[in-house]
XYZ file of C-alpha atoms in Angstrom:
720
model
C 41.128 274.435 249.446
C 37.795 273.703 247.850
C 39.451 271.957 244.936
C 41.787 270.010 247.200
C 39.038 268.941 249.567
C 37.189 267.255 246.714
C 40.059 265.440 245.025
C 38.515 262.269 246.380
C 35.625 262.846 243.970
C 37.228 261.203 240.978
C 38.348 258.265 243.102
C 34.681 257.275 243.153
C 34.942 256.352 239.461
C 37.936 253.970 239.235
C 36.045 251.209 237.450
C 34.612 253.614 234.922
C 37.765 255.615 234.177
C 38.717 253.903 230.923
C 35.112 253.838 229.747
C 34.763 257.551 230.407
C 37.928 258.369 228.500
C 36.767 256.293 225.545
C 33.387 257.965 225.645
C 35.033 261.342 225.842
C 36.905 260.686 222.609
C 33.932 259.108 220.873
C 31.211 261.501 222.025
C 30.506 264.774 220.305
C 27.097 265.640 221.725
C 27.062 269.084 223.327
C 24.160 270.015 225.490
C 24.989 273.699 225.668
C 28.188 275.681 225.703
C 31.227 276.272 223.531
C 30.637 273.382 221.083
C 27.401 271.631 220.143
C 27.066 268.570 217.950
C 24.297 266.126 217.149
C 22.783 263.150 215.416
C 19.392 262.616 213.883
C 17.029 260.006 215.276
C 18.412 256.571 214.517
C 15.187 255.303 212.955
C 13.194 258.233 211.571
C 14.682 260.963 209.370
C 12.361 263.838 208.588
C 13.388 265.909 205.562
C 14.080 269.577 206.455
C 11.320 270.833 204.135
C 8.799 268.575 205.881
C 10.052 269.512 209.333
C 9.846 273.208 208.452
C 6.284 272.915 207.153
C 5.108 270.969 210.191
C 6.733 273.444 212.537
C 4.917 276.296 210.810
C 1.559 274.458 210.862
C 1.504 274.322 207.062
C -0.190 271.469 205.123
C 1.875 268.344 204.496
C 0.834 265.279 202.472
C 2.443 261.887 203.079
C 3.032 259.633 200.047
C 3.887 255.936 199.932
C 6.778 254.440 197.999
C 5.710 250.910 197.004
C 4.281 252.534 193.901
C 7.898 253.480 193.151
C 9.519 250.178 194.096
C 6.793 247.713 193.060
C 3.961 249.523 191.275
C 5.569 250.627 188.015
C 8.678 249.915 185.968
C 11.547 252.396 185.700
C 11.497 255.206 184.546
C 7.687 255.509 184.794
C 7.905 254.997 188.562
C 10.336 257.864 189.036
C 8.551 260.313 186.737
C 5.200 259.503 188.361
C 6.623 260.034 191.861
C 8.080 263.389 190.788
C 4.825 264.408 189.087
C 2.810 263.540 192.198
C 5.119 265.617 194.381
C 4.807 268.493 191.895
C 1.005 268.291 192.078
C 1.086 268.399 195.886
C 3.327 271.471 195.797
C 1.175 273.163 193.141
C -1.836 272.835 195.451
C 0.037 274.578 198.273
C 1.155 271.597 200.382
C 4.514 269.992 201.102
C 5.018 266.408 199.830
C 6.533 263.846 202.193
C 7.295 260.630 200.344
C 8.067 257.880 202.844
C 10.627 255.142 202.200
C 13.195 252.975 203.938
C 16.788 253.465 202.815
C 19.528 251.339 204.339
C 17.532 250.696 207.495
C 16.397 254.279 208.073
C 12.795 255.436 207.692
C 12.762 258.633 205.660
C 9.776 260.973 205.868
C 10.354 263.141 202.823
C 12.888 262.183 200.162
C 15.429 264.226 198.252
C 15.562 263.893 194.453
C 18.611 261.635 194.785
C 16.793 259.409 197.283
C 13.746 259.160 195.003
C 16.014 258.105 192.147
C 17.771 255.592 194.401
C 14.461 253.911 195.282
C 13.262 253.966 191.666
C 16.425 252.250 190.413
C 16.858 249.850 193.340
C 17.300 246.328 191.953
C 15.791 244.297 194.787
C 13.809 246.552 197.124
C 11.588 245.023 199.754
C 7.899 245.698 200.165
C 7.769 247.047 203.716
C 4.590 246.733 205.756
C 4.120 247.058 209.546
C 5.366 243.518 210.158
C 8.492 244.075 208.052
C 9.725 247.313 209.630
C 11.708 245.741 212.517
C 13.514 243.276 210.241
C 14.283 245.774 207.481
C 15.647 248.280 209.997
C 17.701 245.678 211.865
C 19.328 244.514 208.617
C 19.852 247.968 207.155
C 17.797 247.130 204.061
C 15.989 249.308 201.519
C 12.365 249.137 200.467
C 9.128 250.877 199.576
C 6.606 251.454 202.356
C 3.083 250.106 201.984
C -0.017 251.910 203.206
C 0.375 250.554 206.753
C 4.077 251.389 207.099
C 3.555 254.834 205.571
C 0.741 255.512 208.040
C 3.035 254.629 210.927
C 5.770 256.966 209.707
C 3.333 259.793 208.928
C 1.754 259.538 212.365
C 5.142 259.584 214.095
C 6.089 262.698 212.130
C 2.786 264.451 212.856
C 1.362 264.345 209.305
C -2.439 263.815 209.378
C -3.104 263.139 205.661
C -1.720 260.440 203.392
C -2.438 260.006 199.665
C -2.143 256.699 197.825
C -3.558 254.975 194.758
C -5.692 252.327 196.398
C -5.603 250.463 199.714
C -5.463 246.727 200.274
C -8.431 244.805 201.570
C -9.969 241.414 202.234
C -8.968 239.031 199.438
C -11.561 236.913 197.751
C -12.200 233.787 199.799
C -10.670 235.752 202.679
C -13.238 234.258 205.049
C -11.360 230.977 204.632
C -7.790 232.063 203.915
C -7.842 235.007 206.375
C -5.835 236.906 203.745
C -6.566 240.426 204.951
C -4.342 243.400 204.204
C -2.526 245.048 207.103
C -3.758 248.342 205.635
C -7.178 247.701 207.185
C -5.972 246.973 210.701
C -3.624 249.960 210.496
C -6.568 252.193 209.642
C -8.215 250.851 212.782
C -5.381 251.843 215.114
C -3.568 254.813 213.571
C -5.282 258.238 213.365
C -4.319 259.071 209.793
C -6.667 260.059 206.970
C -5.983 258.013 203.834
C -7.089 259.469 200.513
C -7.345 256.733 197.875
C -9.428 255.498 194.949
C -11.042 252.907 197.201
C -9.811 249.321 196.893
C -8.887 247.265 193.849
C -11.698 245.263 192.224
C -9.655 242.071 192.588
C -10.558 242.164 196.297
C -13.745 241.322 198.174
C -15.025 244.892 198.487
C -18.104 244.033 200.544
C -16.109 242.208 203.207
C -13.445 244.934 203.098
C -16.037 247.566 204.006
C -17.449 245.319 206.728
C -13.969 244.822 208.152
C -13.314 248.579 208.146
C -16.584 249.115 210.015
C -15.517 246.567 212.616
C -12.222 248.418 212.992
C -14.088 251.667 213.648
C -12.849 253.362 210.479
C -14.961 256.224 209.141
C -15.360 255.708 205.368
C -16.608 258.537 203.159
C -16.780 258.864 199.390
C -15.530 262.144 197.956
C -18.230 263.659 195.803
C -22.000 263.952 195.547
C -22.832 260.265 196.049
C -21.972 257.492 198.473
C -20.919 255.077 195.708
C -17.721 253.392 196.822
C -15.068 253.297 194.059
C -12.966 250.298 193.137
C -9.769 251.811 191.773
C -10.423 251.877 187.986
C -14.196 251.779 188.538
C -16.005 254.804 190.041
C -18.851 252.603 191.300
C -18.070 249.200 192.807
C -21.707 248.390 193.536
C -21.173 249.081 197.232
C -21.689 252.296 199.187
C -19.738 254.157 201.825
C -21.345 255.103 205.119
C -20.991 258.797 204.283
C -19.858 261.224 201.615
C -18.149 264.623 201.635
C -18.740 267.053 198.795
C -15.577 269.154 198.859
C -12.253 269.766 200.670
C -13.980 271.890 203.312
C -16.402 269.135 204.317
C -13.609 266.571 204.308
C -11.421 268.778 206.509
C -14.213 269.251 209.052
C -14.700 265.465 209.204
C -10.970 264.925 209.785
C -10.725 267.747 212.330
C -13.620 266.226 214.274
C -11.876 262.857 214.321
C -8.673 264.432 215.623
C -10.558 266.504 218.220
C -12.239 263.384 219.597
C -8.840 261.787 220.136
C -9.894 258.623 218.305
C -7.031 256.287 217.541
C -8.633 255.085 214.313
C -8.203 256.573 210.865
C -10.460 257.953 208.145
C -10.723 256.656 204.574
C -11.666 259.193 201.902
C -12.539 257.251 198.728
C -12.062 259.329 195.565
C -13.703 258.017 192.362
C -11.596 258.093 189.206
C -12.535 261.102 187.013
C -15.197 260.414 184.374
C -12.850 261.223 181.481
C -10.752 258.200 182.453
C -13.553 255.906 183.610
C -14.678 254.865 180.119
C -11.277 253.412 179.208
C -11.283 251.517 182.475
C -14.066 249.121 181.443
C -11.616 247.341 179.161
C -9.084 247.363 181.977
C -11.562 245.639 184.303
C -11.923 242.813 181.806
C -8.144 242.449 181.727
C -8.067 242.409 185.536
C -10.479 239.493 185.705
C -8.354 237.578 183.180
C -5.233 238.335 185.230
C -6.925 237.157 188.431
C -7.777 233.858 186.791
C -4.203 233.435 185.570
C -2.795 234.265 189.016
C -4.876 231.504 190.548
C -3.841 228.977 187.932
C -0.170 229.901 188.489
C -0.502 229.574 192.274
C 0.415 233.197 192.979
C -0.556 234.110 196.565
C -0.109 236.713 199.306
C 1.820 239.905 198.690
C 2.867 238.703 195.213
C -0.706 238.809 193.873
C -1.053 242.562 193.318
C 2.287 243.119 191.486
C 1.583 240.033 189.322
C -1.860 241.258 188.330
C -0.746 244.834 187.667
C 2.059 243.647 185.416
C -0.240 241.232 183.541
C -2.974 243.855 183.152
C -0.478 246.378 181.800
C 0.547 243.820 179.155
C -3.029 242.885 178.225
C -4.099 246.517 177.876
C -0.952 247.498 175.975
C -0.015 250.058 178.602
C -3.430 251.714 178.935
C -3.805 250.474 182.513
C -0.534 252.151 183.450
C -1.763 255.440 181.977
C -5.055 255.148 183.860
C -3.192 254.238 187.043
C -1.054 257.365 186.735
C -4.095 259.555 186.037
C -5.856 258.117 189.062
C -2.885 258.785 191.338
C -2.546 262.336 189.988
C -6.202 262.972 190.818
C -5.849 261.553 194.317
C -2.811 263.742 194.924
C -4.725 266.844 193.825
C -7.766 266.075 195.987
C -5.671 264.998 198.986
C -3.583 268.167 198.821
C -6.692 270.336 198.660
C -8.056 268.543 201.728
C -4.718 268.985 203.541
C -4.781 272.741 202.856
C -8.390 272.976 204.020
C -7.546 270.977 207.147
C -4.632 273.276 207.966
C -6.966 276.259 207.667
C -9.684 274.521 209.712
C -7.306 273.691 212.552
C -5.957 277.247 212.577
C -9.478 278.644 212.795
C -10.405 276.228 215.576
C -7.287 277.236 217.488
C -8.122 280.912 217.063
C -11.690 280.377 218.281
C -10.609 278.431 221.353
C -7.522 280.482 222.180
C -8.035 282.735 225.184
C -5.067 284.947 224.309
C -5.452 288.187 222.425
C -2.132 289.896 221.635
C -1.702 292.964 223.799
C -4.346 291.939 226.318
C -3.199 290.384 229.582
C -4.911 287.186 230.657
C -4.369 286.179 234.270
C -6.796 283.276 234.590
C -4.642 280.576 232.981
C -4.166 277.458 235.116
C -0.878 275.573 234.862
C 1.424 273.441 236.994
C 4.453 275.125 235.416
C 5.271 278.766 234.764
C 8.177 279.714 232.490
C 9.440 283.311 232.464
C 11.945 284.264 229.798
C 12.732 285.438 226.309
C 11.353 284.864 222.830
C 13.680 285.240 219.855
C 13.313 284.949 216.132
C 16.467 283.014 215.237
C 18.386 283.065 211.970
C 20.830 280.158 211.733
C 23.533 280.421 209.079
C 25.606 277.267 208.525
C 28.733 277.325 206.404
C 29.522 274.616 203.888
C 33.285 274.811 204.332
C 35.488 273.733 207.220
C 36.655 277.284 207.821
C 34.679 280.511 207.552
C 36.431 283.539 206.077
C 35.344 286.772 207.710
C 35.109 289.742 205.376
C 34.025 287.466 202.513
C 30.803 285.815 201.339
C 30.889 282.174 202.411
C 28.734 279.452 200.816
C 26.137 278.073 203.195
C 22.488 277.819 204.131
C 20.310 280.141 206.211
C 17.088 279.152 207.923
C 14.674 280.929 210.232
C 13.393 279.427 213.436
C 11.955 280.561 216.738
C 13.961 280.451 219.931
C 14.700 282.224 223.167
C 15.646 280.137 226.201
C 12.323 280.621 227.969
C 10.331 279.968 224.789
C 12.382 276.863 224.029
C 11.826 275.380 227.467
C 8.104 276.172 227.364
C 7.932 274.652 223.866
C 9.728 271.508 225.020
C 7.427 271.109 228.020
C 4.365 271.683 225.805
C 5.409 268.916 223.412
C 6.071 266.558 226.325
C 2.576 266.608 227.781
C 2.591 269.746 229.948
C 0.768 273.054 229.532
C 3.189 275.640 230.930
C 2.111 279.261 231.263
C 4.723 281.269 229.403
C 5.419 284.878 230.460
C 7.398 286.999 228.016
C 7.227 290.062 225.742
C 7.356 290.736 222.005
C 7.010 293.765 219.804
C 3.927 294.505 217.709
C 5.652 293.689 214.435
C 5.837 291.075 211.686
C 8.260 288.931 213.704
C 5.741 288.869 216.534
C 3.005 287.702 214.137
C 5.257 284.858 213.031
C 6.056 283.917 216.642
C 2.416 283.707 217.725
C 1.523 281.683 214.648
C 4.349 279.226 215.296
C 3.595 278.921 219.026
C -0.101 278.028 218.677
C 0.503 274.755 220.499
C 1.742 276.678 223.555
C -0.043 278.696 226.250
C 1.098 282.197 225.276
C -1.613 283.991 227.235
C 1.105 285.558 229.388
C 3.088 287.046 226.501
C 2.759 290.836 226.287
C 2.757 292.349 222.806
C 4.121 295.880 223.065
C 3.748 298.745 220.633
C 6.875 300.587 219.460
C 9.080 297.665 220.529
C 11.082 295.189 218.425
C 10.664 291.453 218.870
C 14.019 289.992 219.913
C 16.130 288.547 217.105
C 19.230 286.371 217.198
C 21.620 285.390 214.405
C 24.051 282.483 214.802
C 26.795 281.665 212.308
C 28.026 278.103 212.648
C 30.731 276.160 210.875
C 30.238 273.046 208.772
C 31.003 270.881 211.828
C 28.421 272.684 213.949
C 30.629 274.940 216.072
C 29.333 278.401 216.858
C 31.498 280.958 215.053
C 29.584 284.157 215.776
C 26.337 285.177 217.437
C 24.504 288.530 217.289
C 21.414 289.413 219.275
C 18.904 292.259 219.587
C 17.425 291.434 222.987
C 16.423 294.818 224.436
C 12.752 293.892 224.722
C 13.546 291.297 227.380
C 13.936 294.187 229.809
C 10.185 294.738 229.451
C 9.495 291.469 231.296
C 9.306 293.549 234.441
C 8.508 292.830 238.057
C 5.316 294.871 237.660
C 4.160 292.785 234.705
C 5.062 289.403 236.175
C 3.409 290.257 239.514
C 0.046 290.255 237.705
C 0.423 286.470 237.559
C 1.199 286.044 241.261
C -1.666 283.601 241.790
C -0.363 281.283 239.072
C 3.190 281.592 240.360
C 2.137 280.759 243.922
C 0.261 277.606 242.894
C 2.815 276.292 240.378
C 4.682 273.039 241.011
C 7.697 274.555 239.245
C 8.692 278.024 238.040
C 11.503 278.362 235.499
C 13.439 281.598 234.995
C 15.874 282.294 232.190
C 18.758 284.723 232.555
C 17.372 287.133 229.952
C 14.889 288.739 232.346
C 15.780 291.725 234.563
C 17.433 291.243 237.956
C 14.474 292.907 239.671
C 12.087 290.345 238.152
C 14.314 287.473 239.295
C 14.451 288.973 242.808
C 10.658 289.304 242.899
C 10.065 285.674 241.917
C 12.694 284.434 244.389
C 11.115 286.509 247.174
C 7.716 285.005 246.347
C 9.278 281.531 246.223
C 10.663 281.990 249.735
C 7.255 282.990 251.084
C 5.217 280.374 249.205
C 7.751 277.500 249.183
C 7.872 277.446 245.365
C 10.433 275.370 243.473
C 12.340 277.656 241.098
C 14.652 276.489 238.286
C 17.225 279.009 237.027
C 18.584 278.571 233.504
C 21.532 281.010 233.278
C 21.351 281.471 229.464
C 24.998 282.592 229.155
C 28.029 283.454 231.293
C 27.277 287.173 231.411
C 23.781 286.597 232.811
C 24.605 283.705 235.126
C 25.374 286.081 237.995
C 21.938 287.736 238.237
C 20.387 285.816 241.179
C 23.746 285.786 242.980
C 24.018 289.565 243.205
C 21.837 289.296 246.328
C 20.449 286.563 248.562
C 17.831 285.776 245.904
C 19.802 282.679 244.853
C 19.114 281.059 248.225
C 15.481 280.629 247.151
C 16.381 278.670 244.003
C 15.821 274.905 243.909
C 17.495 273.957 240.619
C 19.981 275.466 238.199
C 21.419 274.160 234.926
C 24.656 276.010 234.108
C 27.563 274.906 232.000
C 31.024 274.996 233.591
C 31.773 278.598 232.568
C 28.453 279.799 233.984
C 29.052 277.819 237.178
C 32.363 279.638 237.599
C 30.631 283.012 237.249
C 28.089 282.051 239.898
C 30.897 281.242 242.317
C 32.893 284.361 241.460
C 29.834 286.498 242.168
C 29.663 284.952 245.645
C 33.354 285.672 246.199
C 34.429 282.042 245.908
C 37.783 281.358 244.251
C 37.565 279.644 240.868
C 40.165 278.217 238.444
C 41.950 280.794 236.281
C 41.805 278.379 233.350
C 39.026 275.852 232.883
C 40.261 272.249 233.072
C 40.261 270.030 229.986
C 40.843 266.488 231.241
C 37.787 264.555 232.350
C 38.931 263.857 235.888
C 39.810 267.521 236.487
C 36.529 268.691 234.959
C 34.459 266.435 237.217
C 36.414 267.334 240.318
C 36.203 271.065 239.586
C 32.484 271.019 238.848
C 31.705 269.200 242.080
C 33.880 271.611 244.047
C 32.076 274.584 242.517
C 28.636 273.029 242.971
C 29.195 272.163 246.632
C 28.759 275.696 248.096
C 25.636 276.325 246.021
C 24.066 273.127 247.357
C 23.912 274.663 250.785
C 20.656 276.185 249.514
C 19.860 274.712 246.093
C 18.253 271.293 245.896
C 20.101 270.128 242.771
C 22.691 271.347 240.256
C 22.458 270.061 236.673
C 25.786 270.951 235.054
C 26.163 270.425 231.307
C 29.660 269.391 230.231
C 29.523 269.447 226.455
C 31.088 266.298 224.968
C 31.614 264.972 228.507
C 27.884 264.694 229.164
C 26.047 266.019 232.209
C 26.784 265.981 235.947
C 24.073 266.001 238.614
C 24.943 267.132 242.132
C 22.435 266.980 244.960
C 20.755 264.998 247.699
C 21.535 261.302 247.850
C 18.650 258.876 247.688
C 18.870 255.131 247.010
C 22.215 255.315 245.225
C 21.214 258.250 243.041
C 20.609 262.001 243.108
C 17.088 262.904 244.195
C 15.590 265.129 241.498
C 12.069 265.282 242.901
C 11.114 268.643 244.458
C 11.813 268.817 248.166
C 8.936 269.693 250.448
C 11.110 271.086 253.201
C 14.759 271.722 253.981
C 16.412 269.027 256.034
C 19.681 267.406 256.917
C 20.957 265.509 253.899
C 23.892 263.718 252.335
C 25.227 264.871 248.960
C 26.408 262.888 245.971
C 27.102 263.335 242.272
C 26.149 261.347 239.157
C 27.980 261.652 235.852
C 26.098 260.688 232.690
C 28.283 260.336 229.562
C 27.133 262.045 226.389
C 25.471 260.237 223.507
C 27.765 259.258 220.661
C 26.779 261.082 217.476
C 28.125 262.244 214.122
C 28.924 265.943 213.731
C 28.045 265.861 210.029
C 24.338 265.840 210.797
C 24.228 268.851 213.112
C 21.620 271.321 211.888
C 21.085 273.628 214.871
C 23.198 274.403 217.916
C 20.916 276.837 219.714
C 18.410 274.633 221.525
C 20.048 271.426 222.744
C 20.609 272.662 226.300
C 17.068 274.005 226.493
C 15.717 270.689 225.188
C 17.726 268.897 227.863
C 16.377 271.158 230.606
C 12.791 270.992 229.338
C 12.781 267.206 229.104
C 14.406 266.928 232.545
C 11.633 269.098 233.976
C 8.995 267.031 232.177
C 10.436 263.851 233.681
C 10.516 265.378 237.154
C 6.887 266.530 236.860
C 5.905 263.025 235.731
C 7.581 261.598 238.841
C 10.157 259.618 236.851
C 13.336 258.268 238.421
C 16.580 260.180 237.946
C 18.029 257.894 235.247
C 14.875 258.225 233.167
C 14.757 262.014 233.569
C 18.351 262.485 232.440
C 18.006 260.086 229.530
C 14.860 261.909 228.414
C 16.948 265.087 228.448
C 19.802 263.559 226.444
C 17.423 262.192 223.807
C 15.610 265.533 223.520
C 18.949 267.327 223.123
C 19.937 264.962 220.330
C 16.658 265.601 218.515
C 17.201 269.349 218.809
C 20.625 269.178 217.253
C 19.275 267.125 214.352
C 16.493 269.611 213.670
C 16.518 272.973 211.940
C 14.577 274.263 214.953
C 15.824 274.713 218.545
C 13.071 272.369 219.737
C 12.362 269.538 217.312
C 8.796 269.820 215.926
C 8.405 266.038 216.261
C 9.499 265.971 219.914
C 7.114 263.810 221.933
C 7.159 261.554 224.986
C 7.510 258.508 222.711
C 10.689 259.893 221.148
C 12.350 260.523 224.531
C 11.139 257.402 226.294
C 14.350 255.449 227.046
C 12.414 252.189 227.064
C 10.979 252.761 223.577
C 14.262 254.038 222.092
C 15.766 250.576 222.208
C 18.534 251.326 219.723
C 20.296 253.450 222.335
C 22.565 251.713 224.861
C 22.960 253.448 228.189
C 26.208 253.158 230.164
C 25.881 253.218 233.920
C 26.358 256.715 235.355
C 29.384 257.260 237.562
C 28.555 257.791 241.253
C 30.495 259.488 244.029
C 29.871 260.923 247.466
C 30.545 264.639 247.593
C 30.905 265.447 251.266
C 29.847 264.560 254.772
C 26.347 265.329 255.995
C 25.616 268.975 256.486
C 22.532 270.958 257.432
C 20.963 273.482 255.074
């Protein structure tokens, strides 16, 4: 009868029926469940090695690519780029060469992509102003200092190494020919390590302009002499100097701690062994400048013209000096990046209130997440079909998951500071977890002797489908009622408490009992079908406010309550929507909202009607209400780019919660969730290390078109 009484549900979508069916065929995004697919961000592509290093708080050095596309001829450009990356790696950092390939901004390039840029016949020189056009046209080019800074900042890389920056051109006071590098340094918090500015520029005015922009300029070494590319002393001085990587890292860390939105320029003089040969080069530069003027060369064409002319006049010696200079900058910049990574880790350790094994109960947070931590091993096959009993070719990567940890991680990256309650063993996996989760409030994570940190292994096919999963989750039973009750004050004052299905039934019952007494909003994430029943084994479920099951988990919830469910799950869109609403309806007698993930069919919200939508904001009291449902189609993506299938649903839930806590409207909250899920699937980690509010802001992600969600009334008014 329940299914029959809601057959009118799908009739609420007549105008959207064809669109939904098209979207169903075209969409492959899975938010959580049997199949999970994904696409990388449409504009920024972070190389897996860079993403991995950032996620593990290891040093990364950004590198520009105009030196490849415009600075040197082939094959010198390619060999130099490879040598610079080798130097960065030799110093213990990960190189991240930035470039634009066919309209996509790459942060970190493969060897094939480096070669492609080096051989490109007509690459563009891409600065801040050029990025929108180049992306819109799907073009290829090398990124200048300003464009590389933008990409590095978006990826979370604090240090960028280049040869030399642009500046104020001579007679710039009249022509206003000022490099975008300078204004970018004034508004993007990236440290640029370079050999100063080229002597063809007005160095005095360049330094004055940087001061006006609020850029901290420091010479690397024992003096304040400001270098001019081939010349260690330009005749001008920097405001400050730093003697070694340690001093430089402290300067950068202070800038980051202050939250300044301006950058730092570390000017590295060319080594003395190369400086002598550079005097002849300077003479050639002045001759080239004169020739450029007589030929009417202006704007962005000046530097390539002069470099080419100087290389000819010096019979290649300028190219050799240029390469030596860049090598030196890469070495110094990498050493600073390693020192900065160490400095930040030490600062975090000094300020961190958590000591593994010691319970801290004085953490203040608007959100409390209680659930599991896993060390995940994701094995992805390289063939369409996996053959059990045989060794299959593929790739294996380690990441850190657990539903509770993932949601807390997502919330932490989206501007919240959730208190996370969980348990780990006192083992090497636990050490790795705490190191990775430094950006999170782990003061509520118990570290237990003679226990194993939970581990999970997922084997997925080439297309991204889960083939097999194995888990060692016994430690989750140690997240007991007795332990969690020590945080009762934080639970009682929280705006939202999230539970994952890994924790014991008794712990769920305790939190639900407290929620009933204190009027706390509780979100239940079922985790999987076997655990979905836990709150429904008693009346504890009546104290829940939100739940985010998939269709199989929703069926289990109903079965546990003795409600009849379909013997076989439906497959057509109209039957799926009708069934989900029918199964959500009895739960809404007590829950505020159901967020049901439908795999390639998107997500369905069921709850209180408000202004033509579902009200996601926490309710202050139970009242008479009218129910409705909203169906949001999935994002259209390519399955070829799926890297991880274990965190998309958690990313969706975490971003939804973040939107709710920010007071966003329902459309915005759901779209934030869909964008976060897509980023998760494109990452080697369950929660993308570059997840931020900017990346899930539907207004800023303008390349994504959003179809109108389907709306339907569920039932007549009823009292809860």
